[in-house]
C-alpha cells in the first residue's frame, strides 16, 4: 500500500514539475531534423514539396527546400535558418520566394529578413505568420512546413 502511495506521489510531482511533458511535446527547444513536407496553397496541399532541416552547432537549424509545379512553373522556395522559440513557434531568418501565375502578375514575390512560423491549435504544421503577398489587395500566401 505504501509503495503505491509513493508511486502516485512521485507521478503527481513529476506532472507538476514538468518531467512528464516529454511525452506531450519535443524535449526542450528542438525539432526533428531531416525531410519535412512544404507547401504553398496556390500550388497544392496534395502534392507537397520538401525542405531539409539540419541542426547547427549554435542551436539553430538550416532550412532549405521548395515546392514546384512542373507544368505551370509556379513555386515556393525557402532558404535560411530557424530558431526554435518553443516546439510550436519558430523564428526564420532568410529568404522565401513565391511565384504563382495568377497572383502578383505572375512575378516573383521575395521576402528576405526575419519571419515567424506558428503551429496553432491541433495543426500538424508551422504556418508563416507574415502572409501578405507582394501583390497586396488582401492576397495572402499560406506557406507551411509540416512536422513530418
mmCIF file of N, CA and C in Angstrom:
data_model
loop_
_atom_site.group_PDB
_atom_site.id
_atom_site.type_symbol
_atom_site.label_atom_id
_atom_site.label_comp_id
_atom_site.label_asym_id
_atom_site.label_seq_id
_atom_site.Cartn_x
_atom_site.Cartn_y
_atom_site.Cartn_z
ATOM 1 N N UNK A 1 0.824 -1.189 0.000
ATOM 2 C CA UNK A 1 0.000 0.000 0.000
ATOM 3 C C UNK A 1 0.875 1.262 0.000
ATOM 4 N N UNK A 2 1.889 1.261 0.842
ATOM 5 C CA UNK A 2 2.773 2.415 0.939
ATOM 6 C C UNK A 2 3.528 2.625 -0.373
ATOM 7 N N UNK A 3 3.920 1.519 -1.022
ATOM 8 C CA UNK A 3 4.631 1.597 -2.297
ATOM 9 C C UNK A 3 3.762 2.265 -3.369
ATOM 10 N N UNK A 4 2.470 1.919 -3.424
ATOM 11 C CA UNK A 4 1.541 2.530 -4.379
ATOM 12 C C UNK A 4 1.360 4.013 -4.089
ATOM 13 N N UNK A 5 1.294 4.358 -2.822
ATOM 14 C CA UNK A 5 1.122 5.754 -2.426
ATOM 15 C C UNK A 5 2.342 6.585 -2.835
ATOM 16 N N UNK A 6 3.529 6.046 -2.624
ATOM 17 C CA UNK A 6 4.752 6.757 -3.003
ATOM 18 C C UNK A 6 4.837 6.899 -4.526
ATOM 19 N N UNK A 7 4.485 5.838 -5.262
ATOM 20 C CA UNK A 7 4.488 5.900 -6.724
ATOM 21 C C UNK A 7 3.516 6.956 -7.224
ATOM 22 N N UNK A 8 2.324 6.996 -6.667
ATOM 23 C CA UNK A 8 1.328 8.003 -7.058
ATOM 24 C C UNK A 8 1.834 9.405 -6.752
ATOM 25 N N UNK A 9 2.486 9.588 -5.601
ATOM 26 C CA UNK A 9 3.001 10.902 -5.235
ATOM 27 C C UNK A 9 4.117 11.328 -6.202
ATOM 28 N N UNK A 10 5.005 10.380 -6.560
ATOM 29 C CA UNK A 10 6.086 10.705 -7.492
ATOM 30 C C UNK A 10 5.548 11.074 -8.876
ATOM 31 N N UNK A 11 4.553 10.359 -9.351
ATOM 32 C CA UNK A 11 3.946 10.699 -10.642
ATOM 33 C C UNK A 11 3.301 12.079 -10.607
ATOM 34 N N UNK A 12 2.605 12.379 -9.524
ATOM 35 C CA UNK A 12 1.977 13.701 -9.379
ATOM 36 C C UNK A 12 3.048 14.782 -9.348
ATOM 37 N N UNK A 13 4.108 14.548 -8.605
ATOM 38 C CA UNK A 13 5.201 15.525 -8.532
ATOM 39 C C UNK A 13 5.827 15.731 -9.902
ATOM 40 N N UNK A 14 5.999 14.653 -10.654
ATOM 41 C CA UNK A 14 6.572 14.758 -11.999
ATOM 42 C C UNK A 14 5.696 15.601 -12.900
ATOM 43 N N UNK A 15 4.395 15.423 -12.810
ATOM 44 C CA UNK A 15 3.484 16.210 -13.638
ATOM 45 C C UNK A 15 3.595 17.692 -13.323
ATOM 46 N N UNK A 16 3.666 18.037 -12.053
ATOM 47 C CA UNK A 16 3.707 19.438 -11.670
ATOM 48 C C UNK A 16 5.062 20.086 -11.869
ATOM 49 N N UNK A 17 6.112 19.298 -11.932
ATOM 50 C CA UNK A 17 7.442 19.884 -12.132
ATOM 51 C C UNK A 17 7.882 19.880 -13.576
ATOM 52 N N UNK A 18 7.082 19.259 -14.467
ATOM 53 C CA UNK A 18 7.403 19.319 -15.882
ATOM 54 C C UNK A 18 8.116 18.113 -16.430
ATOM 55 N N UNK A 19 8.455 17.131 -15.612
ATOM 56 C CA UNK A 19 9.166 15.966 -16.109
ATOM 57 C C UNK A 19 8.312 15.112 -17.032
ATOM 58 N N UNK A 20 7.005 15.183 -16.913
ATOM 59 C CA UNK A 20 6.132 14.345 -17.737
ATOM 60 C C UNK A 20 5.787 15.006 -19.067
ATOM 61 N N UNK A 21 6.272 16.208 -19.324
ATOM 62 C CA UNK A 21 5.926 16.886 -20.577
ATOM 63 C C UNK A 21 6.637 16.296 -21.777
ATOM 64 N N UNK A 22 7.650 15.469 -21.555
ATOM 65 C CA UNK A 22 8.391 14.884 -22.667
ATOM 66 C C UNK A 22 7.477 14.115 -23.612
ATOM 67 N N UNK A 23 6.514 13.407 -23.075
ATOM 68 C CA UNK A 23 5.616 12.608 -23.914
ATOM 69 C C UNK A 23 4.661 13.491 -24.705
ATOM 70 N N UNK A 24 4.443 14.715 -24.260
ATOM 71 C CA UNK A 24 3.468 15.583 -24.895
ATOM 72 C C UNK A 24 4.073 16.447 -25.996
ATOM 73 N N UNK A 25 5.340 16.751 -25.914
ATOM 74 C CA UNK A 25 5.972 17.634 -26.887
ATOM 75 C C UNK A 25 7.459 17.324 -26.946
ATOM 76 N N UNK A 26 8.137 17.812 -27.974
ATOM 77 C CA UNK A 26 9.571 17.570 -28.049
ATOM 78 C C UNK A 26 10.289 18.160 -26.838
ATOM 79 N N UNK A 27 11.323 17.495 -26.378
ATOM 80 C CA UNK A 27 12.075 17.975 -25.232
ATOM 81 C C UNK A 27 12.802 19.263 -25.589
ATOM 82 N N UNK A 28 12.712 20.234 -24.723
ATOM 83 C CA UNK A 28 13.436 21.481 -24.907
ATOM 84 C C UNK A 28 13.035 22.220 -26.172
ATOM 85 N N UNK A 29 14.011 22.884 -26.742
ATOM 86 C CA UNK A 29 13.766 23.679 -27.936
ATOM 87 C C UNK A 29 14.388 22.995 -29.140
ATOM 88 N N UNK A 30 13.820 21.852 -29.505
ATOM 89 C CA UNK A 30 14.332 21.093 -30.638
ATOM 90 C C UNK A 30 13.198 20.763 -31.591
ATOM 91 N N UNK A 31 13.560 20.511 -32.825
ATOM 92 C CA UNK A 31 12.618 19.997 -33.813
ATOM 93 C C UNK A 31 13.306 18.849 -34.535
ATOM 94 N N UNK A 32 12.525 18.039 -35.197
ATOM 95 C CA UNK A 32 13.070 16.877 -35.885
ATOM 96 C C UNK A 32 13.896 17.313 -37.099
ATOM 97 N N UNK A 33 15.104 16.792 -37.191
ATOM 98 C CA UNK A 33 15.929 17.040 -38.364
ATOM 99 C C UNK A 33 15.480 16.141 -39.502
ATOM 100 N N UNK A 34 15.836 16.518 -40.723
ATOM 101 C CA UNK A 34 15.541 15.688 -41.880
ATOM 102 C C UNK A 34 14.514 16.314 -42.799
ATOM 103 N N UNK A 35 13.844 15.443 -43.572
ATOM 104 C CA UNK A 35 12.871 15.897 -44.572
ATOM 105 C C UNK A 35 11.527 16.225 -43.925
ATOM 106 N N UNK A 36 10.965 17.345 -44.383
ATOM 107 C CA UNK A 36 9.628 17.781 -43.968
ATOM 108 C C UNK A 36 8.869 18.194 -45.222
ATOM 109 N N UNK A 37 7.570 17.949 -45.240
ATOM 110 C CA UNK A 37 6.751 18.432 -46.356
ATOM 111 C C UNK A 37 6.642 19.949 -46.274
ATOM 112 N N UNK A 38 6.431 20.589 -47.438
ATOM 113 C CA UNK A 38 6.447 22.048 -47.556
ATOM 114 C C UNK A 38 5.443 22.441 -48.626
ATOM 115 N N UNK A 39 4.538 23.374 -48.308
ATOM 116 C CA UNK A 39 3.506 23.740 -49.286
ATOM 117 C C UNK A 39 3.221 25.239 -49.329
ATOM 118 N N UNK A 40 2.730 25.638 -50.492
ATOM 119 C CA UNK A 40 2.100 26.933 -50.729
ATOM 120 C C UNK A 40 0.718 26.606 -51.276
ATOM 121 N N UNK A 41 -0.323 27.166 -50.675
ATOM 122 C CA UNK A 41 -1.691 26.762 -51.039
ATOM 123 C C UNK A 41 -2.010 26.969 -52.516
ATOM 124 N N UNK A 42 -1.414 27.933 -53.160
ATOM 125 C CA UNK A 42 -1.711 28.195 -54.569
ATOM 126 C C UNK A 42 -1.267 27.022 -55.442
ATOM 127 N N UNK A 43 -0.217 26.343 -55.029
ATOM 128 C CA UNK A 43 0.309 25.232 -55.828
ATOM 129 C C UNK A 43 -0.476 23.963 -55.520
ATOM 130 N N UNK A 44 -0.416 23.491 -54.271
ATOM 131 C CA UNK A 44 -1.179 22.288 -53.897
ATOM 132 C C UNK A 44 -0.833 21.876 -52.480
ATOM 133 N N UNK A 45 -1.861 21.461 -51.751
ATOM 134 C CA UNK A 45 -1.627 20.809 -50.466
ATOM 135 C C UNK A 45 -1.495 19.302 -50.688
ATOM 136 N N UNK A 46 -1.977 18.804 -51.825
ATOM 137 C CA UNK A 46 -1.962 17.365 -52.103
ATOM 138 C C UNK A 46 -0.630 16.870 -52.667
ATOM 139 N N UNK A 47 0.151 17.776 -53.240
ATOM 140 C CA UNK A 47 1.449 17.413 -53.814
ATOM 141 C C UNK A 47 2.528 18.306 -53.190
ATOM 142 N N UNK A 48 2.871 18.023 -51.929
ATOM 143 C CA UNK A 48 3.817 18.912 -51.240
ATOM 144 C C UNK A 48 5.226 18.820 -51.797
ATOM 145 N N UNK A 49 5.950 19.884 -51.585
ATOM 146 C CA UNK A 49 7.377 19.880 -51.847
ATOM 147 C C UNK A 49 8.086 19.369 -50.605
ATOM 148 N N UNK A 50 9.355 19.732 -50.502
ATOM 149 C CA UNK A 50 10.145 19.183 -49.406
ATOM 150 C C UNK A 50 11.192 20.189 -48.946
ATOM 151 N N UNK A 51 11.405 20.247 -47.638
ATOM 152 C CA UNK A 51 12.519 21.003 -47.077
ATOM 153 C C UNK A 51 13.375 20.041 -46.267
ATOM 154 N N UNK A 52 14.638 20.387 -46.150
ATOM 155 C CA UNK A 52 15.569 19.647 -45.299
ATOM 156 C C UNK A 52 15.943 20.566 -44.142
ATOM 157 N N UNK A 53 15.774 20.060 -42.932
ATOM 158 C CA UNK A 53 16.120 20.810 -41.723
ATOM 159 C C UNK A 53 17.312 20.114 -41.069
ATOM 160 N N UNK A 54 18.383 20.893 -40.802
ATOM 161 C CA UNK A 54 19.597 20.349 -40.190
ATOM 162 C C UNK A 54 20.012 21.214 -39.007
ATOM 163 N N UNK A 55 20.324 20.563 -37.899
ATOM 164 C CA UNK A 55 20.763 21.281 -36.695
ATOM 165 C C UNK A 55 22.191 21.782 -36.875
ATOM 166 N N UNK A 56 22.435 23.000 -36.415
ATOM 167 C CA UNK A 56 23.756 23.602 -36.447
ATOM 168 C C UNK A 56 24.350 23.593 -35.035
ATOM 169 N N UNK A 57 25.617 23.895 -34.909
ATOM 170 C CA UNK A 57 26.279 23.891 -33.597
ATOM 171 C C UNK A 57 25.760 24.974 -32.661
ATOM 172 N N UNK A 58 25.215 26.055 -33.211
ATOM 173 C CA UNK A 58 24.771 27.175 -32.376
ATOM 174 C C UNK A 58 23.298 27.082 -31.966
ATOM 175 N N UNK A 59 22.708 25.891 -32.024
ATOM 176 C CA UNK A 59 21.310 25.646 -31.624
ATOM 177 C C UNK A 59 20.301 26.202 -32.627
ATOM 178 N N UNK A 60 20.758 26.611 -33.801
ATOM 179 C CA UNK A 60 19.827 26.972 -34.865
ATOM 180 C C UNK A 60 19.770 25.799 -35.840
ATOM 181 N N UNK A 61 18.859 25.909 -36.792
ATOM 182 C CA UNK A 61 18.692 24.874 -37.802
ATOM 183 C C UNK A 61 18.712 25.536 -39.174
ATOM 184 N N UNK A 62 19.363 24.914 -40.141
ATOM 185 C CA UNK A 62 19.230 25.390 -41.506
ATOM 186 C C UNK A 62 17.961 24.774 -42.082
ATOM 187 N N UNK A 63 17.314 25.507 -42.960
ATOM 188 C CA UNK A 63 16.137 25.002 -43.660
ATOM 189 C C UNK A 63 16.262 25.421 -45.111
ATOM 190 N N UNK A 64 16.095 24.443 -45.993
ATOM 191 C CA UNK A 64 16.209 24.741 -47.421
ATOM 192 C C UNK A 64 15.337 23.752 -48.182
ATOM 193 N N UNK A 65 14.578 24.276 -49.148
ATOM 194 C CA UNK A 65 13.763 23.396 -49.965
ATOM 195 C C UNK A 65 12.801 24.165 -50.836
ATOM 196 N N UNK A 66 11.888 23.409 -51.459
ATOM 197 C CA UNK A 66 10.965 24.030 -52.410
ATOM 198 C C UNK A 66 9.757 23.146 -52.677
ATOM 199 N N UNK A 67 8.767 23.755 -53.272
ATOM 200 C CA UNK A 67 7.631 23.061 -53.885
ATOM 201 C C UNK A 67 7.491 23.677 -55.272
ATOM 202 N N UNK A 68 7.390 22.826 -56.280
ATOM 203 C CA UNK A 68 7.276 23.307 -57.664
ATOM 204 C C UNK A 68 6.149 22.590 -58.381
ATOM 205 N N UNK A 69 5.478 23.347 -59.245
ATOM 206 C CA UNK A 69 4.516 22.765 -60.179
ATOM 207 C C UNK A 69 5.216 22.749 -61.525
ATOM 208 N N UNK A 70 5.643 21.592 -61.941
ATOM 209 C CA UNK A 70 6.431 21.458 -63.175
ATOM 210 C C UNK A 70 5.659 21.902 -64.421
ATOM 211 N N UNK A 71 4.336 21.784 -64.402
ATOM 212 C CA UNK A 71 3.538 22.165 -65.577
ATOM 213 C C UNK A 71 3.405 23.669 -65.729
ATOM 214 N N UNK A 72 3.206 24.376 -64.620
ATOM 215 C CA UNK A 72 2.971 25.818 -64.704
ATOM 216 C C UNK A 72 4.212 26.653 -64.417
ATOM 217 N N UNK A 73 5.199 26.060 -63.715
ATOM 218 C CA UNK A 73 6.382 26.818 -63.318
ATOM 219 C C UNK A 73 6.209 27.544 -61.996
ATOM 220 N N UNK A 74 5.030 27.440 -61.385
ATOM 221 C CA UNK A 74 4.795 28.082 -60.090
ATOM 222 C C UNK A 74 5.651 27.402 -59.023
ATOM 223 N N UNK A 75 6.058 28.183 -57.986
ATOM 224 C CA UNK A 75 6.940 27.614 -56.970
ATOM 225 C C UNK A 75 6.904 28.410 -55.676
ATOM 226 N N UNK A 76 7.429 27.774 -54.626
ATOM 227 C CA UNK A 76 7.790 28.428 -53.376
ATOM 228 C C UNK A 76 9.135 27.840 -52.971
ATOM 229 N N UNK A 77 10.067 28.694 -52.548
ATOM 230 C CA UNK A 77 11.360 28.233 -52.062
ATOM 231 C C UNK A 77 11.632 28.865 -50.707
ATOM 232 N N UNK A 78 12.440 28.201 -49.927
ATOM 233 C CA UNK A 78 12.848 28.728 -48.624
ATOM 234 C C UNK A 78 14.318 28.404 -48.424
ATOM 235 N N UNK A 79 15.069 29.344 -47.864
ATOM 236 C CA UNK A 79 16.492 29.147 -47.630
ATOM 237 C C UNK A 79 16.903 30.067 -46.481
ATOM 238 N N UNK A 80 17.308 29.461 -45.366
ATOM 239 C CA UNK A 80 17.710 30.274 -44.231
ATOM 240 C C UNK A 80 17.913 29.451 -42.986
ATOM 241 N N UNK A 81 17.694 30.086 -41.831
ATOM 242 C CA UNK A 81 17.862 29.410 -40.554
ATOM 243 C C UNK A 81 16.595 29.536 -39.718
ATOM 244 N N UNK A 82 16.406 28.535 -38.873
ATOM 245 C CA UNK A 82 15.289 28.514 -37.929
ATOM 246 C C UNK A 82 15.840 28.520 -36.513
ATOM 247 N N UNK A 83 15.177 29.258 -35.647
ATOM 248 C CA UNK A 83 15.428 29.202 -34.215
ATOM 249 C C UNK A 83 14.141 28.723 -33.577
ATOM 250 N N UNK A 84 14.238 27.749 -32.691
ATOM 251 C CA UNK A 84 13.056 27.203 -32.030
ATOM 252 C C UNK A 84 12.795 28.033 -30.780
ATOM 253 N N UNK A 85 11.723 28.825 -30.803
ATOM 254 C CA UNK A 85 11.339 29.622 -29.645
ATOM 255 C C UNK A 85 10.565 28.762 -28.656
ATOM 256 N N UNK A 86 9.787 27.832 -29.180
ATOM 257 C CA UNK A 86 9.011 26.838 -28.435
ATOM 258 C C UNK A 86 8.696 25.755 -29.458
ATOM 259 N N UNK A 87 8.287 24.557 -29.043
ATOM 260 C CA UNK A 87 8.044 23.499 -30.028
ATOM 261 C C UNK A 87 7.061 23.885 -31.136
ATOM 262 N N UNK A 88 6.170 24.830 -30.893
ATOM 263 C CA UNK A 88 5.184 25.223 -31.896
ATOM 264 C C UNK A 88 5.427 26.635 -32.425
ATOM 265 N N UNK A 89 6.603 27.211 -32.114
ATOM 266 C CA UNK A 89 6.936 28.567 -32.549
ATOM 267 C C UNK A 89 8.375 28.616 -33.057
ATOM 268 N N UNK A 90 8.533 29.030 -34.308
ATOM 269 C CA UNK A 90 9.850 29.119 -34.931
ATOM 270 C C UNK A 90 10.091 30.532 -35.438
ATOM 271 N N UNK A 91 11.330 31.004 -35.329
ATOM 272 C CA UNK A 91 11.737 32.252 -35.966
ATOM 273 C C UNK A 91 12.623 31.881 -37.140
ATOM 274 N N UNK A 92 12.287 32.417 -38.301
ATOM 275 C CA UNK A 92 13.024 32.148 -39.538
ATOM 276 C C UNK A 92 13.783 33.398 -39.936
ATOM 277 N N UNK A 93 15.024 33.216 -40.376
ATOM 278 C CA UNK A 93 15.802 34.315 -40.933
ATOM 279 C C UNK A 93 16.373 33.834 -42.256
ATOM 280 N N UNK A 94 15.993 34.524 -43.328
ATOM 281 C CA UNK A 94 16.458 34.121 -44.651
ATOM 282 C C UNK A 94 15.534 34.643 -45.722
ATOM 283 N N UNK A 95 15.354 33.840 -46.776
ATOM 284 C CA UNK A 95 14.568 34.273 -47.932
ATOM 285 C C UNK A 95 13.508 33.240 -48.285
ATOM 286 N N UNK A 96 12.303 33.740 -48.514
ATOM 287 C CA UNK A 96 11.192 32.935 -49.017
ATOM 288 C C UNK A 96 10.748 33.575 -50.322
ATOM 289 N N UNK A 97 10.684 32.776 -51.384
ATOM 290 C CA UNK A 97 10.268 33.284 -52.694
ATOM 291 C C UNK A 97 9.048 32.491 -53.150
ATOM 292 N N UNK A 98 8.029 33.203 -53.621
ATOM 293 C CA UNK A 98 6.843 32.556 -54.171
ATOM 294 C C UNK A 98 6.563 33.113 -55.556
ATOM 295 N N UNK A 99 6.030 32.259 -56.414
ATOM 296 C CA UNK A 99 5.559 32.703 -57.724
ATOM 297 C C UNK A 99 4.357 31.854 -58.093
ATOM 298 N N UNK A 100 3.273 32.541 -58.386
ATOM 299 C CA UNK A 100 2.061 31.876 -58.850
ATOM 300 C C UNK A 100 1.500 32.719 -59.988
ATOM 301 N N UNK A 101 1.195 32.101 -61.105
ATOM 302 C CA UNK A 101 0.827 32.827 -62.323
ATOM 303 C C UNK A 101 -0.362 33.760 -62.165
ATOM 304 N N UNK A 102 -1.292 33.468 -61.260
ATOM 305 C CA UNK A 102 -2.490 34.305 -61.109
ATOM 306 C C UNK A 102 -2.400 35.300 -59.961
ATOM 307 N N UNK A 103 -1.231 35.442 -59.347
ATOM 308 C CA UNK A 103 -1.044 36.370 -58.228
ATOM 309 C C UNK A 103 0.159 37.252 -58.518
ATOM 310 N N UNK A 104 0.064 38.529 -58.192
ATOM 311 C CA UNK A 104 1.172 39.473 -58.357
ATOM 312 C C UNK A 104 1.640 39.549 -59.810
ATOM 313 N N UNK A 105 0.711 39.424 -60.736
ATOM 314 C CA UNK A 105 1.044 39.498 -62.157
ATOM 315 C C UNK A 105 1.997 38.407 -62.604
ATOM 316 N N UNK A 106 2.046 37.300 -61.863
ATOM 317 C CA UNK A 106 2.943 36.199 -62.212
ATOM 318 C C UNK A 106 4.391 36.455 -61.854
ATOM 319 N N UNK A 107 4.662 37.601 -61.184
ATOM 320 C CA UNK A 107 6.041 37.940 -60.806
ATOM 321 C C UNK A 107 6.411 37.274 -59.486
ATOM 322 N N UNK A 108 7.694 37.090 -59.266
ATOM 323 C CA UNK A 108 8.202 36.509 -58.026
ATOM 324 C C UNK A 108 7.979 37.485 -56.871
ATOM 325 N N UNK A 109 7.492 36.967 -55.749
ATOM 326 C CA UNK A 109 7.383 37.726 -54.503
ATOM 327 C C UNK A 109 8.492 37.231 -53.589
ATOM 328 N N UNK A 110 9.431 38.091 -53.269
ATOM 329 C CA UNK A 110 10.570 37.706 -52.436
ATOM 330 C C UNK A 110 10.484 38.402 -51.088
ATOM 331 N N UNK A 111 10.605 37.610 -50.032
ATOM 332 C CA UNK A 111 10.635 38.126 -48.665
ATOM 333 C C UNK A 111 11.971 37.729 -48.064
ATOM 334 N N UNK A 112 12.750 38.709 -47.671
ATOM 335 C CA UNK A 112 14.040 38.455 -47.044
ATOM 336 C C UNK A 112 14.074 39.176 -45.709
ATOM 337 N N UNK A 113 14.464 38.437 -44.661
ATOM 338 C CA UNK A 113 14.529 39.018 -43.329
ATOM 339 C C UNK A 113 14.118 38.019 -42.275
ATOM 340 N N UNK A 114 13.529 38.533 -41.198
ATOM 341 C CA UNK A 114 13.112 37.698 -40.074
ATOM 342 C C UNK A 114 11.603 37.550 -40.095
ATOM 343 N N UNK A 115 11.151 36.308 -40.033
ATOM 344 C CA UNK A 115 9.720 35.977 -40.086
ATOM 345 C C UNK A 115 9.409 34.911 -39.041
ATOM 346 N N UNK A 116 8.136 34.642 -38.856
ATOM 347 C CA UNK A 116 7.698 33.729 -37.797
ATOM 348 C C UNK A 116 6.782 32.647 -38.338
ATOM 349 N N UNK A 117 6.990 31.426 -37.857
ATOM 350 C CA UNK A 117 6.132 30.290 -38.167
ATOM 351 C C UNK A 117 5.500 29.811 -36.861
ATOM 352 N N UNK A 118 4.195 29.603 -36.871
ATOM 353 C CA UNK A 118 3.477 29.098 -35.698
ATOM 354 C C UNK A 118 2.636 27.894 -36.072
ATOM 355 N N UNK A 119 2.480 26.979 -35.125
ATOM 356 C CA UNK A 119 1.556 25.853 -35.255
ATOM 357 C C UNK A 119 0.442 26.110 -34.249
ATOM 358 N N UNK A 120 -0.713 26.548 -34.722
ATOM 359 C CA UNK A 120 -1.825 26.901 -33.835
ATOM 360 C C UNK A 120 -2.781 25.728 -33.671
ATOM 361 N N UNK A 121 -3.376 25.638 -32.497
ATOM 362 C CA UNK A 121 -4.380 24.606 -32.250
ATOM 363 C C UNK A 121 -3.827 23.215 -32.456
ATOM 364 N N UNK A 122 -4.589 22.401 -33.175
ATOM 365 C CA UNK A 122 -4.200 20.997 -33.414
ATOM 366 C C UNK A 122 -3.436 20.822 -34.725
ATOM 367 N N UNK A 123 -3.044 21.927 -35.361
ATOM 368 C CA UNK A 123 -2.343 21.833 -36.651
ATOM 369 C C UNK A 123 -1.057 21.019 -36.527
ATOM 370 N N UNK A 124 -0.736 20.293 -37.576
ATOM 371 C CA UNK A 124 0.470 19.457 -37.635
ATOM 372 C C UNK A 124 1.516 20.113 -38.526
ATOM 373 N N UNK A 125 1.498 21.434 -38.569
ATOM 374 C CA UNK A 125 2.454 22.192 -39.373
ATOM 375 C C UNK A 125 2.628 23.576 -38.776
ATOM 376 N N UNK A 126 3.769 24.176 -39.118
ATOM 377 C CA UNK A 126 4.038 25.569 -38.776
ATOM 378 C C UNK A 126 3.648 26.407 -39.982
ATOM 379 N N UNK A 127 2.902 27.492 -39.770
ATOM 380 C CA UNK A 127 2.486 28.370 -40.871
ATOM 381 C C UNK A 127 3.173 29.724 -40.727
ATOM 382 N N UNK A 128 3.694 30.218 -41.864
ATOM 383 C CA UNK A 128 4.280 31.553 -41.906
ATOM 384 C C UNK A 128 3.235 32.572 -41.487
ATOM 385 N N UNK A 129 3.588 33.437 -40.524
ATOM 386 C CA UNK A 129 2.630 34.399 -39.996
ATOM 387 C C UNK A 129 2.594 35.703 -40.792
ATOM 388 N N UNK A 130 3.663 36.050 -41.459
ATOM 389 C CA UNK A 130 3.680 37.245 -42.304
ATOM 390 C C UNK A 130 3.222 36.799 -43.689
ATOM 391 N N UNK A 131 1.917 36.719 -43.877
ATOM 392 C CA UNK A 131 1.307 36.059 -45.029
ATOM 393 C C UNK A 131 1.093 36.951 -46.246
ATOM 394 N N UNK A 132 1.156 38.252 -46.086
ATOM 395 C CA UNK A 132 0.823 39.143 -47.202
ATOM 396 C C UNK A 132 1.717 38.883 -48.410
ATOM 397 N N UNK A 133 1.086 38.705 -49.547
ATOM 398 C CA UNK A 133 1.804 38.550 -50.805
ATOM 399 C C UNK A 133 2.218 39.933 -51.272
ATOM 400 N N UNK A 134 3.228 40.032 -52.112
ATOM 401 C CA UNK A 134 3.700 41.316 -52.640
ATOM 402 C C UNK A 134 2.618 42.066 -53.405
ATOM 403 N N UNK A 135 1.625 41.354 -53.932
ATOM 404 C CA UNK A 135 0.552 41.991 -54.690
ATOM 405 C C UNK A 135 -0.288 42.922 -53.815
ATOM 406 N N UNK A 136 -0.433 42.560 -52.552
ATOM 407 C CA UNK A 136 -1.312 43.342 -51.678
ATOM 408 C C UNK A 136 -2.751 42.956 -51.936
ATOM 409 N N UNK A 137 -3.665 43.905 -51.828
ATOM 410 C CA UNK A 137 -5.092 43.663 -52.084
ATOM 411 C C UNK A 137 -5.629 42.458 -51.320
ATOM 412 N N UNK A 138 -5.177 42.288 -50.088
ATOM 413 C CA UNK A 138 -5.640 41.184 -49.235
ATOM 414 C C UNK A 138 -5.338 39.801 -49.791
ATOM 415 N N UNK A 139 -4.311 39.657 -50.614
ATOM 416 C CA UNK A 139 -3.882 38.353 -51.106
ATOM 417 C C UNK A 139 -2.841 37.827 -50.123
ATOM 418 N N UNK A 140 -3.066 36.606 -49.630
ATOM 419 C CA UNK A 140 -2.137 36.028 -48.672
ATOM 420 C C UNK A 140 -1.597 34.698 -49.187
ATOM 421 N N UNK A 141 -0.386 34.387 -48.753
ATOM 422 C CA UNK A 141 0.267 33.120 -49.076
ATOM 423 C C UNK A 141 0.304 32.272 -47.810
ATOM 424 N N UNK A 142 -0.201 31.049 -47.877
ATOM 425 C CA UNK A 142 -0.103 30.098 -46.784
ATOM 426 C C UNK A 142 1.119 29.226 -47.054
ATOM 427 N N UNK A 143 2.242 29.579 -46.431
ATOM 428 C CA UNK A 143 3.480 28.826 -46.571
ATOM 429 C C UNK A 143 3.600 27.965 -45.316
ATOM 430 N N UNK A 144 3.605 26.635 -45.499
ATOM 431 C CA UNK A 144 3.558 25.709 -44.379
ATOM 432 C C UNK A 144 4.727 24.731 -44.408
ATOM 433 N N UNK A 145 5.313 24.510 -43.225
ATOM 434 C CA UNK A 145 6.306 23.459 -43.009
ATOM 435 C C UNK A 145 5.656 22.436 -42.082
ATOM 436 N N UNK A 146 5.575 21.202 -42.535
ATOM 437 C CA UNK A 146 4.899 20.154 -41.783
ATOM 438 C C UNK A 146 5.852 19.501 -40.800
ATOM 439 N N UNK A 147 5.305 19.008 -39.678
ATOM 440 C CA UNK A 147 6.128 18.379 -38.642
ATOM 441 C C UNK A 147 6.907 17.199 -39.213
ATOM 442 N N UNK A 148 6.283 16.408 -40.122
ATOM 443 C CA UNK A 148 6.938 15.202 -40.675
ATOM 444 C C UNK A 148 6.999 15.265 -42.179
#
